[in-house]
Structure formats: structure tokens, C-alpha cells
mmCIF file of C-alpha atoms in Angstrom:
data_model
loop_
_atom_site.group_PDB
_atom_site.id
_atom_site.type_symbol
_atom_site.label_atom_id
_atom_site.label_comp_id
_atom_site.label_asym_id
_atom_site.label_seq_id
_atom_site.Cartn_x
_atom_site.Cartn_y
_atom_site.Cartn_z
ATOM 1 C CA MET A 1104 157.715 68.683 163.898
ATOM 2 C CA GLY A 1105 155.786 68.031 160.722
ATOM 3 C CA PRO A 1106 156.818 68.110 157.100
ATOM 4 C CA TYR A 1107 157.562 71.892 157.150
ATOM 5 C CA SER A 1108 159.795 71.880 160.274
ATOM 6 C CA ASP A 1109 163.040 72.050 158.332
ATOM 7 C CA GLU A 1110 164.759 75.411 158.914
ATOM 8 C CA SER A 1111 165.728 75.742 155.286
ATOM 9 C CA THR A 1112 162.096 75.805 154.281
ATOM 10 C CA CYS A 1113 160.607 77.576 157.242
ATOM 11 C CA SER A 1114 162.878 80.589 157.525
ATOM 12 C CA LEU A 1115 160.965 83.793 158.353
ATOM 13 C CA SER A 1116 163.741 86.078 157.156
ATOM 14 C CA PRO A 1117 162.779 87.806 153.852
ATOM 15 C CA ALA A 1118 165.132 87.500 150.950
ATOM 16 C CA PRO A 1119 166.781 90.777 149.889
ATOM 17 C CA ILE A 1120 165.102 92.529 146.948
ATOM 18 C CA ALA A 1121 166.989 94.720 144.518
ATOM 19 C CA VAL A 1122 165.009 97.912 143.798
ATOM 20 C CA LEU A 1123 165.487 99.621 140.428
ATOM 21 C CA PRO A 1124 166.018 103.402 140.459
ATOM 22 C CA GLY A 1125 162.705 105.255 140.411
ATOM 23 C CA CYS A 1126 160.643 102.092 141.035
ATOM 24 C CA SER A 1127 158.692 100.991 144.070
ATOM 25 C CA ILE A 1128 159.255 97.689 145.854
ATOM 26 C CA SER A 1129 156.185 96.222 144.117
ATOM 27 C CA ASP A 1130 157.752 97.201 140.798
ATOM 28 C CA ALA A 1131 161.092 95.714 141.811
ATOM 29 C CA ALA A 1132 159.378 92.422 142.606
ATOM 30 C CA GLN A 1133 158.892 92.126 138.872
ATOM 31 C CA LYS A 1134 162.458 93.148 137.992
ATOM 32 C CA ASP A 1135 162.794 90.071 135.864
ATOM 33 C CA ARG A 1136 160.216 91.489 133.451
ATOM 34 C CA PRO A 1137 161.896 93.648 130.775
ATOM 35 C CA GLU A 1138 158.736 95.570 129.988
ATOM 36 C CA GLN A 1139 158.396 96.621 133.637
ATOM 37 C CA ALA A 1140 161.945 97.929 133.663
ATOM 38 C CA ARG A 1141 161.216 99.846 130.489
ATOM 39 C CA LEU A 1142 158.150 101.504 132.065
ATOM 40 C CA CYS A 1143 160.189 102.568 135.082
ATOM 41 C CA GLU A 1144 162.769 104.048 132.789
ATOM 42 C CA LEU A 1145 160.147 106.053 130.928
ATOM 43 C CA GLU A 1146 158.679 107.283 134.192
ATOM 44 C CA ASP A 1147 162.109 108.534 135.281
ATOM 45 C CA GLN A 1148 162.459 110.384 131.995
ATOM 46 C CA ALA A 1149 159.023 112.035 132.473
ATOM 47 C CA LYS A 1150 159.989 113.128 135.980
ATOM 48 C CA ALA A 1151 163.277 114.527 134.787
ATOM 49 C CA SER A 1152 161.524 116.469 132.026
ATOM 50 C CA LYS A 1153 158.736 117.584 134.421
ATOM 51 C CA LYS A 1154 155.998 116.436 132.096
ATOM 52 C CA GLY A 1155 152.310 115.987 132.872
ATOM 53 C CA MET A 1156 151.624 115.112 136.494
ATOM 54 C CA TRP A 1157 155.311 115.664 137.308
ATOM 55 C CA SER A 1158 155.207 119.323 136.239
ATOM 56 C CA GLU A 1159 155.533 122.169 138.723
ATOM 57 C CA GLY A 1160 152.373 122.582 140.766
ATOM 58 C CA GLY A 1161 151.389 118.949 140.390
ATOM 59 C CA GLY A 1162 149.200 119.630 137.342
ATOM 60 C CA THR A 1163 146.681 121.815 139.180
ATOM 61 C CA HIS A 1164 146.484 124.055 136.113
ATOM 62 C CA THR A 1165 144.941 121.168 134.149
ATOM 63 C CA ILE A 1166 141.871 120.864 136.369
ATOM 64 C CA ARG A 1167 138.779 121.817 134.337
ATOM 65 C CA ASP A 1168 136.274 124.299 135.739
ATOM 66 C CA LEU A 1169 133.071 122.786 134.375
ATOM 67 C CA LYS A 1170 129.994 125.006 134.039
ATOM 68 C CA TYR A 1171 126.813 122.958 134.333
ATOM 69 C CA THR A 1172 124.248 125.745 133.912
ATOM 70 C CA ILE A 1173 123.803 128.729 131.604
ATOM 71 C CA GLU A 1174 121.791 131.655 132.955
ATOM 72 C CA ASN A 1175 120.508 132.816 129.568
ATOM 73 C CA PRO A 1176 120.769 130.037 126.954
ATOM 74 C CA ARG A 1177 119.305 132.180 124.183
ATOM 75 C CA ASN A 1178 121.903 134.913 124.579
ATOM 76 C CA PHE A 1179 124.590 132.252 124.851
ATOM 77 C CA VAL A 1180 123.522 130.741 121.521
ATOM 78 C CA ASP A 1181 123.258 134.149 119.860
ATOM 79 C CA SER A 1182 126.751 135.071 121.037
ATOM 80 C CA SER A 1183 128.235 132.202 119.028
ATOM 81 C CA HIS A 1184 126.902 133.808 115.817
ATOM 82 C CA GLN A 1185 126.299 130.307 114.391
ATOM 83 C CA LYS A 1186 130.023 129.697 114.059
ATOM 84 C CA PRO A 1187 131.350 126.164 114.718
ATOM 85 C CA VAL A 1188 132.337 125.621 118.354
ATOM 86 C CA ASN A 1189 134.852 122.923 119.324
ATOM 87 C CA ALA A 1190 133.350 120.300 121.619
ATOM 88 C CA ILE A 1191 133.602 116.789 123.009
ATOM 89 C CA ILE A 1192 130.524 114.535 123.151
ATOM 90 C CA GLU A 1193 130.281 113.327 126.754
ATOM 91 C CA HIS A 1194 126.956 111.450 126.690
ATOM 92 C CA VAL A 1195 124.320 110.294 124.187
ATOM 93 C CA ARG A 1196 120.761 110.306 125.572
ATOM 94 C CA ASP A 1197 119.182 109.079 122.347
ATOM 95 C CA GLY A 1198 120.017 109.235 118.672
ATOM 96 C CA SER A 1199 119.290 112.961 118.367
ATOM 97 C CA VAL A 1200 120.064 114.345 121.863
ATOM 98 C CA VAL A 1201 123.597 114.520 123.307
ATOM 99 C CA ARG A 1202 125.485 116.066 126.198
ATOM 100 C CA ALA A 1203 128.467 118.051 124.949
ATOM 101 C CA LEU A 1204 131.425 119.798 126.580
ATOM 102 C CA LEU A 1205 132.006 123.085 124.763
ATOM 103 C CA LEU A 1206 135.611 124.206 124.489
ATOM 104 C CA PRO A 1207 137.561 126.154 125.623
ATOM 105 C CA ASP A 1208 135.163 127.459 128.304
ATOM 106 C CA TYR A 1209 133.993 124.013 129.520
ATOM 107 C CA TYR A 1210 130.242 124.559 129.291
ATOM 108 C CA LEU A 1211 128.453 121.223 129.660
ATOM 109 C CA VAL A 1212 125.229 121.551 127.631
ATOM 110 C CA THR A 1213 122.474 119.362 126.224
ATOM 111 C CA VAL A 1214 122.129 119.714 122.455
ATOM 112 C CA MET A 1215 119.217 118.499 120.359
ATOM 113 C CA LEU A 1216 119.931 118.022 116.666
ATOM 114 C CA SER A 1217 118.098 120.641 114.590
ATOM 115 C CA GLY A 1218 115.498 119.427 112.108
ATOM 116 C CA VAL A 1219 115.262 115.772 113.169
ATOM 117 C CA LYS A 1220 113.974 113.455 115.876
ATOM 118 C CA CYS A 1221 115.012 109.877 116.597
ATOM 119 C CA PRO A 1222 112.913 107.240 118.399
ATOM 120 C CA THR A 1223 113.177 107.799 122.161
ATOM 121 C CA PHE A 1224 113.028 105.896 125.441
ATOM 122 C CA LYS A 1225 109.692 106.458 127.172
ATOM 123 C CA ARG A 1226 109.861 106.563 130.961
ATOM 124 C CA GLU A 1227 107.055 104.613 132.623
ATOM 125 C CA ALA A 1228 105.385 105.416 135.951
ATOM 126 C CA ASP A 1229 107.487 102.808 137.747
ATOM 127 C CA GLY A 1230 110.713 104.427 136.531
ATOM 128 C CA THR A 1231 111.532 101.880 133.852
ATOM 129 C CA GLU A 1232 112.239 102.953 130.290
ATOM 130 C CA THR A 1233 110.507 101.470 127.273
ATOM 131 C CA PRO A 1234 112.330 102.032 123.977
ATOM 132 C CA GLU A 1235 110.364 102.939 120.881
ATOM 133 C CA PRO A 1236 111.114 100.809 117.794
ATOM 134 C CA PHE A 1237 114.744 101.373 116.700
ATOM 135 C CA ALA A 1238 115.458 103.694 119.660
ATOM 136 C CA ALA A 1239 118.336 101.537 120.963
ATOM 137 C CA GLU A 1240 119.764 101.101 117.463
ATOM 138 C CA ALA A 1241 119.636 104.863 116.810
ATOM 139 C CA LYS A 1242 121.364 105.587 120.134
ATOM 140 C CA PHE A 1243 124.145 103.095 119.374
ATOM 141 C CA PHE A 1244 124.509 104.522 115.859
ATOM 142 C CA THR A 1245 125.237 107.975 117.320
ATOM 143 C CA GLU A 1246 127.315 106.673 120.237
ATOM 144 C CA SER A 1247 129.623 104.598 118.056
ATOM 145 C CA ARG A 1248 130.418 107.629 115.902
ATOM 146 C CA LEU A 1249 130.461 110.569 118.323
ATOM 147 C CA LEU A 1250 130.908 109.507 121.949
ATOM 148 C CA GLN A 1251 134.153 110.958 123.388
ATOM 149 C CA ARG A 1252 135.060 112.323 119.956
ATOM 150 C CA ASP A 1253 136.312 115.799 119.127
ATOM 151 C CA VAL A 1254 133.629 117.495 117.027
ATOM 152 C CA GLN A 1255 132.353 120.923 116.079
ATOM 153 C CA ILE A 1256 128.854 122.107 116.950
ATOM 154 C CA ILE A 1257 126.918 124.926 115.281
ATOM 155 C CA LEU A 1258 124.585 126.346 117.960
ATOM 156 C CA GLU A 1259 121.567 127.383 115.904
ATOM 157 C CA SER A 1260 118.703 128.244 118.241
ATOM 158 C CA CYS A 1261 117.222 127.864 121.712
ATOM 159 C CA HIS A 1262 113.696 126.526 122.218
ATOM 160 C CA ASN A 1263 112.264 126.345 125.745
ATOM 161 C CA GLN A 1264 115.769 126.257 127.257
ATOM 162 C CA ILE A 1265 116.756 123.474 124.845
ATOM 163 C CA ILE A 1266 119.737 124.251 122.628
ATOM 164 C CA LEU A 1267 119.327 123.224 118.993
ATOM 165 C CA GLY A 1268 122.415 122.587 116.935
ATOM 166 C CA THR A 1269 124.205 120.659 114.219
ATOM 167 C CA ILE A 1270 127.142 118.376 115.039
ATOM 168 C CA LEU A 1271 129.884 118.247 112.436
ATOM 169 C CA HIS A 1272 132.404 115.390 112.495
ATOM 170 C CA PRO A 1273 135.387 115.219 110.113
ATOM 171 C CA ASN A 1274 133.660 112.251 108.469
ATOM 172 C CA GLY A 1275 130.354 114.045 107.889
ATOM 173 C CA ASN A 1276 127.117 115.453 109.302
ATOM 174 C CA ILE A 1277 125.463 113.061 111.781
ATOM 175 C CA THR A 1278 122.015 114.650 111.231
ATOM 176 C CA GLU A 1279 121.916 113.801 107.541
ATOM 177 C CA LEU A 1280 123.406 110.361 108.190
ATOM 178 C CA LEU A 1281 120.704 109.489 110.760
ATOM 179 C CA LEU A 1282 118.006 110.413 108.259
ATOM 180 C CA LYS A 1283 119.596 108.547 105.376
ATOM 181 C CA GLU A 1284 119.899 105.352 107.431
ATOM 182 C CA GLY A 1285 116.273 105.507 108.584
ATOM 183 C CA PHE A 1286 117.026 106.270 112.242
ATOM 184 C CA ALA A 1287 115.281 109.668 112.301
ATOM 185 C CA ARG A 1288 112.511 111.708 110.719
ATOM 186 C CA CYS A 1289 112.356 115.381 109.796
ATOM 187 C CA VAL A 1290 110.738 117.733 112.308
ATOM 188 C CA ASP A 1291 109.028 120.848 110.955
ATOM 189 C CA TRP A 1292 109.304 123.029 114.067
ATOM 190 C CA SER A 1293 113.105 122.885 114.208
ATOM 191 C CA MET A 1294 113.765 122.506 110.489
ATOM 192 C CA ALA A 1295 113.596 126.271 110.027
ATOM 193 C CA VAL A 1296 116.734 126.880 112.136
ATOM 194 C CA TYR A 1297 118.868 124.231 110.384
ATOM 195 C CA THR A 1298 121.680 126.195 108.730
ATOM 196 C CA GLN A 1299 123.063 123.509 106.422
ATOM 197 C CA GLY A 1300 120.087 123.469 104.036
ATOM 198 C CA ALA A 1301 116.687 121.931 104.814
ATOM 199 C CA GLU A 1302 116.527 120.417 101.315
ATOM 200 C CA LYS A 1303 119.441 118.129 102.256
ATOM 201 C CA LEU A 1304 117.475 116.745 105.181
ATOM 202 C CA ARG A 1305 114.345 116.185 103.096
ATOM 203 C CA ALA A 1306 116.418 114.433 100.425
ATOM 204 C CA ALA A 1307 118.035 112.147 103.018
ATOM 205 C CA GLU A 1308 114.651 111.276 104.522
ATOM 206 C CA ARG A 1309 113.187 110.684 101.070
ATOM 207 C CA SER A 1310 116.036 108.270 100.298
ATOM 208 C CA ALA A 1311 115.254 106.253 103.448
ATOM 209 C CA LYS A 1312 111.542 106.192 102.613
ATOM 210 C CA GLU A 1313 112.168 104.938 99.105
ATOM 211 C CA ARG A 1314 114.408 102.146 100.423
ATOM 212 C CA LYS A 1315 111.966 101.442 103.308
ATOM 213 C CA VAL A 1316 114.738 101.116 105.877
ATOM 214 C CA ARG A 1317 114.232 100.843 109.647
ATOM 215 C CA ILE A 1318 111.521 103.266 110.861
ATOM 216 C CA TRP A 1319 110.194 103.474 107.288
ATOM 217 C CA LYS A 1320 109.930 99.692 106.761
ATOM 218 C CA ASP A 1321 106.135 99.945 106.400
ATOM 219 C CA TYR A 1322 106.084 103.294 104.590
ATOM 220 C CA VAL A 1323 103.630 103.761 101.709
ATOM 221 C CA ALA A 1324 103.955 106.905 99.579
ATOM 222 C CA PRO A 1325 100.805 109.093 99.304
ATOM 223 C CA THR A 1326 100.827 108.667 95.496
ATOM 224 C CA ALA A 1327 101.903 105.011 95.458
ATOM 225 C CA ASN A 1328 98.656 103.935 93.795
ATOM 226 C CA LEU A 1329 98.903 106.468 90.955
ATOM 227 C CA ASP A 1330 100.449 105.797 87.559
ATOM 228 C CA GLN A 1331 103.355 108.012 86.553
ATOM 229 C CA LYS A 1332 101.213 109.804 83.953
ATOM 230 C CA ASP A 1333 98.730 110.691 86.691
ATOM 231 C CA ARG A 1334 101.424 111.958 89.060
ATOM 232 C CA GLN A 1335 103.012 114.480 86.710
ATOM 233 C CA PHE A 1336 101.340 116.049 83.705
ATOM 234 C CA VAL A 1337 100.900 119.260 81.741
ATOM 235 C CA ALA A 1338 97.436 120.837 81.630
ATOM 236 C CA LYS A 1339 95.714 124.054 80.585
ATOM 237 C CA VAL A 1340 94.055 126.193 83.270
ATOM 238 C CA MET A 1341 90.407 126.796 82.374
ATOM 239 C CA GLN A 1342 88.961 128.220 85.610
ATOM 240 C CA VAL A 1343 90.032 129.591 88.976
ATOM 241 C CA ILE A 1344 87.476 128.385 91.496
ATOM 242 C CA ASN A 1345 89.071 129.781 94.603
ATOM 243 C CA ALA A 1346 92.432 130.958 95.909
ATOM 244 C CA ASP A 1347 93.537 127.331 96.187
ATOM 245 C CA ALA A 1348 91.474 125.488 93.547
ATOM 246 C CA LEU A 1349 91.740 125.339 89.745
ATOM 247 C CA VAL A 1350 90.005 123.530 86.930
ATOM 248 C CA VAL A 1351 92.460 122.288 84.309
ATOM 249 C CA LYS A 1352 92.017 120.596 80.959
ATOM 250 C CA LEU A 1353 94.159 117.527 80.319
ATOM 251 C CA ASN A 1354 95.580 116.543 76.938
ATOM 252 C CA SER A 1355 92.854 113.896 76.730
ATOM 253 C CA GLY A 1356 90.226 116.648 76.856
ATOM 254 C CA GLU A 1357 89.145 115.694 80.376
ATOM 255 C CA TYR A 1358 88.544 118.429 82.944
ATOM 256 C CA LYS A 1359 90.032 117.984 86.394
ATOM 257 C CA THR A 1360 89.850 120.026 89.608
ATOM 258 C CA ILE A 1361 93.216 120.602 91.283
ATOM 259 C CA HIS A 1362 93.783 121.966 94.797
ATOM 260 C CA LEU A 1363 97.084 123.638 95.660
ATOM 261 C CA SER A 1364 98.909 121.545 98.262
ATOM 262 C CA SER A 1365 99.357 122.666 101.874
ATOM 263 C CA ILE A 1366 97.959 126.189 101.592
ATOM 264 C CA ARG A 1367 94.786 127.785 102.909
ATOM 265 C CA PRO A 1368 93.076 130.729 101.200
ATOM 266 C CA PRO A 1369 92.020 133.851 103.151
ATOM 267 C CA ARG A 1370 89.224 133.275 105.635
ATOM 268 C CA ASN A 1371 87.267 135.150 108.294
ATOM 269 C CA GLU A 1372 88.767 135.320 111.774
ATOM 270 C CA GLY A 1373 87.472 132.560 114.012
ATOM 271 C CA GLU A 1374 86.633 130.140 111.227
ATOM 272 C CA PRO A 1375 87.826 126.541 111.684
ATOM 273 C CA THR A 1376 91.322 126.051 110.302
ATOM 274 C CA THR A 1377 90.693 122.435 109.342
ATOM 275 C CA HIS A 1378 87.985 123.302 106.838
ATOM 276 C CA PRO A 1379 89.178 122.588 103.273
ATOM 277 C CA ASN A 1380 87.070 125.347 101.714
ATOM 278 C CA PRO A 1381 86.541 128.246 104.122
ATOM 279 C CA SER A 1382 84.504 130.305 101.660
ATOM 280 C CA ILE A 1383 81.776 127.638 101.533
ATOM 281 C CA CYS A 1384 81.787 127.281 105.307
ATOM 282 C CA ILE A 1385 81.543 131.042 105.789
ATOM 283 C CA GLN A 1386 78.814 131.321 103.174
ATOM 284 C CA GLU A 1387 76.716 128.664 104.904
ATOM 285 C CA LYS A 1388 77.240 130.303 108.281
ATOM 286 C CA ASN A 1389 76.349 133.793 107.153
ATOM 287 C CA LYS A 1390 73.600 133.235 104.602
ATOM 288 C CA ASP A 1391 70.888 133.450 107.240
ATOM 289 C CA LYS A 1392 72.495 136.400 108.996
ATOM 290 C CA ASP A 1393 73.137 138.520 105.929
ATOM 291 C CA LYS A 1394 71.713 137.718 102.505
ATOM 292 C CA ARG A 1395 74.202 140.133 100.909
ATOM 293 C CA PHE A 1396 77.321 138.393 102.288
ATOM 294 C CA ARG A 1397 79.642 137.565 99.377
ATOM 295 C CA PRO A 1398 82.780 135.635 100.430
ATOM 296 C CA LEU A 1399 84.787 136.603 97.355
ATOM 297 C CA TYR A 1400 84.463 140.322 98.095
ATOM 298 C CA ASP A 1401 83.782 140.419 101.834
ATOM 299 C CA ILE A 1402 86.573 138.168 103.090
ATOM 300 C CA PRO A 1403 89.788 140.232 103.220
ATOM 301 C CA TYR A 1404 92.245 139.440 100.403
ATOM 302 C CA MET A 1405 90.205 136.599 98.931
ATOM 303 C CA PHE A 1406 89.455 138.667 95.826
ATOM 304 C CA GLU A 1407 93.136 139.640 95.490
ATOM 305 C CA ALA A 1408 94.188 136.004 95.811
ATOM 306 C CA ARG A 1409 91.786 134.816 93.114
ATOM 307 C CA GLU A 1410 92.737 137.690 90.819
ATOM 308 C CA PHE A 1411 96.419 136.846 91.243
ATOM 309 C CA LEU A 1412 95.771 133.285 90.073
ATOM 310 C CA ARG A 1413 93.468 134.390 87.261
ATOM 311 C CA LYS A 1414 95.957 136.841 85.787
ATOM 312 C CA LYS A 1415 98.851 134.376 86.092
ATOM 313 C CA LEU A 1416 97.187 131.169 84.954
ATOM 314 C CA ILE A 1417 93.986 131.484 82.951
ATOM 315 C CA GLY A 1418 94.404 129.988 79.485
ATOM 316 C CA LYS A 1419 98.010 128.961 80.129
ATOM 317 C CA LYS A 1420 99.646 125.558 80.382
ATOM 318 C CA VAL A 1421 101.066 124.578 83.738
ATOM 319 C CA ASN A 1422 103.058 121.679 85.149
ATOM 320 C CA VAL A 1423 101.154 119.666 87.742
ATOM 321 C CA THR A 1424 102.818 117.337 90.256
ATOM 322 C CA VAL A 1425 100.324 115.462 92.419
ATOM 323 C CA ASP A 1426 101.507 115.386 96.042
ATOM 324 C CA TYR A 1427 98.650 113.469 97.647
ATOM 325 C CA ILE A 1428 94.990 112.557 97.342
ATOM 326 C CA ARG A 1429 92.868 113.829 100.212
ATOM 327 C CA ALA A 1430 90.231 111.190 100.930
ATOM 328 C CA ALA A 1431 86.547 112.068 100.917
ATOM 329 C CA THR A 1432 85.089 113.047 104.289
ATOM 330 C CA GLY A 1433 81.589 112.445 105.543
ATOM 331 C CA PRO A 1434 79.376 115.053 107.184
ATOM 332 C CA GLY A 1435 80.212 115.766 110.790
ATOM 333 C CA GLU A 1436 78.886 117.979 113.525
ATOM 334 C CA GLY A 1437 78.800 121.446 112.020
ATOM 335 C CA THR A 1438 80.801 120.489 108.912
ATOM 336 C CA PRO A 1439 79.523 119.303 105.520
ATOM 337 C CA ALA A 1440 80.805 116.342 103.522
ATOM 338 C CA PHE A 1441 83.570 116.785 100.940
ATOM 339 C CA ALA A 1442 84.481 114.742 97.926
ATOM 340 C CA GLU A 1443 87.923 113.328 97.249
ATOM 341 C CA ARG A 1444 90.427 116.031 96.328
ATOM 342 C CA THR A 1445 93.609 115.938 94.277
ATOM 343 C CA CYS A 1446 96.244 118.158 95.904
ATOM 344 C CA ALA A 1447 99.236 119.155 93.797
ATOM 345 C CA THR A 1448 102.119 121.533 93.257
ATOM 346 C CA VAL A 1449 101.427 123.731 90.213
ATOM 347 C CA THR A 1450 104.298 125.512 88.493
ATOM 348 C CA ILE A 1451 104.521 127.813 85.491
ATOM 349 C CA GLY A 1452 107.842 129.039 84.122
ATOM 350 C CA GLY A 1453 109.602 127.396 87.069
ATOM 351 C CA ILE A 1454 107.531 129.374 89.604
ATOM 352 C CA ASN A 1455 105.593 127.516 92.293
ATOM 353 C CA ILE A 1456 102.202 129.245 92.281
ATOM 354 C CA ALA A 1457 101.402 128.267 95.865
ATOM 355 C CA GLU A 1458 104.721 129.696 97.045
ATOM 356 C CA ALA A 1459 104.070 132.917 95.113
ATOM 357 C CA LEU A 1460 100.624 133.249 96.739
ATOM 358 C CA VAL A 1461 102.023 132.711 100.218
ATOM 359 C CA SER A 1462 104.949 135.105 99.704
ATOM 360 C CA LYS A 1463 102.468 137.885 98.806
ATOM 361 C CA GLY A 1464 100.427 137.204 101.929
ATOM 362 C CA LEU A 1465 97.441 135.954 99.919
ATOM 363 C CA ALA A 1466 97.391 132.498 101.547
ATOM 364 C CA THR A 1467 98.738 130.762 104.645
ATOM 365 C CA VAL A 1468 100.486 127.434 105.122
ATOM 366 C CA ILE A 1469 98.675 124.509 106.740
ATOM 367 C CA ARG A 1470 100.361 122.929 109.773
ATOM 368 C CA TYR A 1471 100.345 119.148 110.019
ATOM 369 C CA ARG A 1472 100.864 116.451 112.583
ATOM 370 C CA GLN A 1473 104.450 115.231 112.561
ATOM 371 C CA ASP A 1474 103.487 111.828 111.166
ATOM 372 C CA ASP A 1475 101.280 113.265 108.403
ATOM 373 C CA ASP A 1476 103.086 112.868 105.069
ATOM 374 C CA GLN A 1477 100.202 114.213 103.008
ATOM 375 C CA ARG A 1478 101.715 117.604 102.301
ATOM 376 C CA SER A 1479 103.358 119.624 99.551
ATOM 377 C CA SER A 1480 106.620 118.290 98.133
ATOM 378 C CA HIS A 1481 107.919 121.874 98.575
ATOM 379 C CA TYR A 1482 106.614 122.349 102.122
ATOM 380 C CA ASP A 1483 109.787 123.972 103.467
ATOM 381 C CA GLU A 1484 109.747 126.566 100.684
ATOM 382 C CA LEU A 1485 106.143 127.407 101.588
ATOM 383 C CA LEU A 1486 107.073 127.891 105.250
ATOM 384 C CA ALA A 1487 110.008 130.111 104.269
ATOM 385 C CA ALA A 1488 107.748 132.173 101.975
ATOM 386 C CA GLU A 1489 105.229 132.642 104.781
ATOM 387 C CA ALA A 1490 107.991 133.772 107.145
ATOM 388 C CA ARG A 1491 109.068 136.402 104.595
ATOM 389 C CA ALA A 1492 105.485 137.598 104.148
ATOM 390 C CA ILE A 1493 105.027 137.950 107.915
ATOM 391 C CA LYS A 1494 108.327 139.807 108.284
ATOM 392 C CA ASN A 1495 107.461 142.213 105.448
ATOM 393 C CA GLY A 1496 103.819 142.640 106.506
ATOM 394 C CA LYS A 1497 102.357 141.484 103.198
ATOM 395 C CA GLY A 1498 98.651 140.875 102.552
ATOM 396 C CA LEU A 1499 97.006 138.945 105.356
ATOM 397 C CA HIS A 1500 99.915 139.833 107.648
ATOM 398 C CA SER A 1501 99.636 143.566 107.018
ATOM 399 C CA LYS A 1502 98.514 145.879 109.803
ATOM 400 C CA LYS A 1503 96.939 148.258 107.332
ATOM 401 C CA GLU A 1504 93.208 148.486 106.779
ATOM 402 C CA VAL A 1505 91.903 145.702 104.578
ATOM 403 C CA PRO A 1506 90.808 146.672 101.058
ATOM 404 C CA ILE A 1507 87.083 147.137 100.444
ATOM 405 C CA HIS A 1508 85.507 146.064 97.135
ATOM 406 C CA ARG A 1509 82.266 147.583 95.942
ATOM 407 C CA VAL A 1510 81.342 145.323 93.035
ATOM 408 C CA ALA A 1511 78.017 144.803 91.346
ATOM 409 C CA ASP A 1512 78.349 141.121 90.537
ATOM 410 C CA ILE A 1513 75.860 140.338 87.765
ATOM 411 C CA SER A 1514 77.528 137.147 86.606
ATOM 412 C CA GLY A 1515 75.421 134.006 86.378
#
């Protein structure tokens, strides 16, 4: 019969099981566990109170009607009037791009943080993703703070069907935090729509650069090789060369040529935008065509721009802050060589002269590559001034006929 032939040990009749009220047989099998009995008791209370899934209708009213597409994203953003919208972060694509569920209408949208860009994951031809330096760290930084959290989002703009916005958490603004910790860099094209103050973003980025953290670990400031006395000084304006160039006299008696940072004086249509001195380029181009061509008087608004600087600055002391040194360039195809240039922000009485020129439509703002840090320390103010000039139709942006100057120039 074998060792297990005894009837007492081989009985096929199941032992009776006591089932607790409201519990299944599997639950009753663990009746000796106090915590299981407690759970069954709580479940009975929920049923009696008709809470949650035990409510009338089986909870069908709690099913969310998600909307995955928006027919007109721009109108959708405009309809929010830049007021904070409650949301839940459902997915983080990279440090500066998230998928958010907007409440209470359950729109599932992709939001890119305004004014910044984090390192991304580049998709290769074989489908694999290659992270840029600090891309994974930036993604985790955002995930650990926002994923599945209740937040508020300010929908600020829509660019090529991409919604730009700012995510506000009770503990702070993730955009500024990413910049401060060196996980992101400022982006000019979306900085203009940032509603919380572009200067805050620039300050956060500047802090990361100074500490050389993460993506800025190898950063070298444009004026790192200059002494403090050469970075900021007071000088007397002796000559206005052009709408963006001055000759100043230092306290030592030395004369120095200063170029206004990040602006371009008036030029003829069709002239190359990368040329540092359009008047010289135009003069060279036209001297064989027309011996009487005079850039100062024949290029629209160049005379007005120089006169503005002359009346404001000649013989007066100004504050000069050097922003960068533009290296000398050799002669190229169709372009002459240029010596090294000192580019600076010049202020008088607290007024940024370059910003004043741009706001009157007497100069335009140079656009840079995103990784080019050789620009004005007040670049955002210049962009804002240009936007005002365009909106108000000032100077170069005016649709009126350009002024004509009939001047007999007999100066040396």
C-alpha cells in the first residue's frame, strides 16, 4: 500500500472552511490573519456606504473621456488667456518636454517648456536612441519632481503645432530650476513668450555658467581673459564713426574704438547680414557703379542713426561694459578682412544706447546661433525693443517713404 496508504492521511474529503461575512473563500483561507479580517471589514463598510466602485452605476461616471488631439492648438492656447491650468504630468520625454493631462477637460497634450532646451535623445537610423551629454540626468531630474504630480501649466504660445508653456509646482518653477542646475540652456526663439520674466531665466543660466555645472563644465566666458578694469570703465565719447561704432577716450588718455553689441546699423536691401560694417561693404560695391554714392546719406536712416548718437553722446562720459571681443577675420570670397573689435554695452544716465537706437527703428538686432555666447548682456531687452519698433512702424520698419538728404558734404 505504500507509506501514504493510511486512511487518516489519504482522505480526499476537504475540511470545512469557515467563511467570514463579505469575504471570498480565498480570503477565508487566511482567516487566521487579523489584518485580512480587518480588510474584509473595511470592504463591507465601503459597500454599505456605497463608496467608490460600490456606488450606484458601478463607477461609470468616473471614466475619463480623454482627448488626444486638438483641432486648432493656437486657438486652444489663446482661449486659456495665459491663466494657470490644472494638470497632471503623465510622461516626461526629456528634461524640457512633457506629456500633460489638462483638467477638467482631459486634454492630453505635449508641452515644451518656454525659453529653455535640455539635452535630448537622438534617434538613429536603426531606431536606437543616443542620449546627448546629461540628457538622461535632465530627464530624471524632471521626472523625479513632476511625474504623476498635480501641477499648474501656463499655456503661453503655439509654435508649429507645439504648445509652449511654463509648469508651476508648489515647490517652484521647474524651468528656472533646470537652468540653475545646469540641465538646460536658454533658447532665444521661445524666450519671448515666457511670461514669468526672461531676466530670471538669464540669471539662472548665468549662475550655472559661473559655477560650471553639468552642461557648462567646460564653459569659458567671452571676457574671461580681460582684467576687471578693462571689462567696465567710464570714457568720454570723442567721435561717432557709424551707427554702431564710437571712439572713446579713456582716463589714461588712450583712444579706443567701441562697437555696440548685437546691433546692426541700417543697410541697403540685399546686403549680406553677416558683414560687420555694411557701409564699407556697400561703398566698395557701389564705388564703380556710381561715384556719387555716399552711404551716410544714401542708405535709408543711416544719417538719422548717426545723428541720434552724435546728439546724445558727443563730448559726454558714458559707462562701457565689454560683452565680448570679436576676433579678427581674414579676407574671404567677396568680403574684406577686419581687425579685432571690442563689442560693448554703452549706457548714459541709465539708458542703454543700443536699446534706444533699436526702439526708434534706427538699427536691427543680430540673430545668433544658439550656442553663440558672444552677444550683448542685455540681448533680451534689444529683442523686446525691436519688437516694439516693428509694431509701431518706427524708422526702418516704417512703410512711409524714406527720408532724402540733399547735403553738400565738404568735410575733409
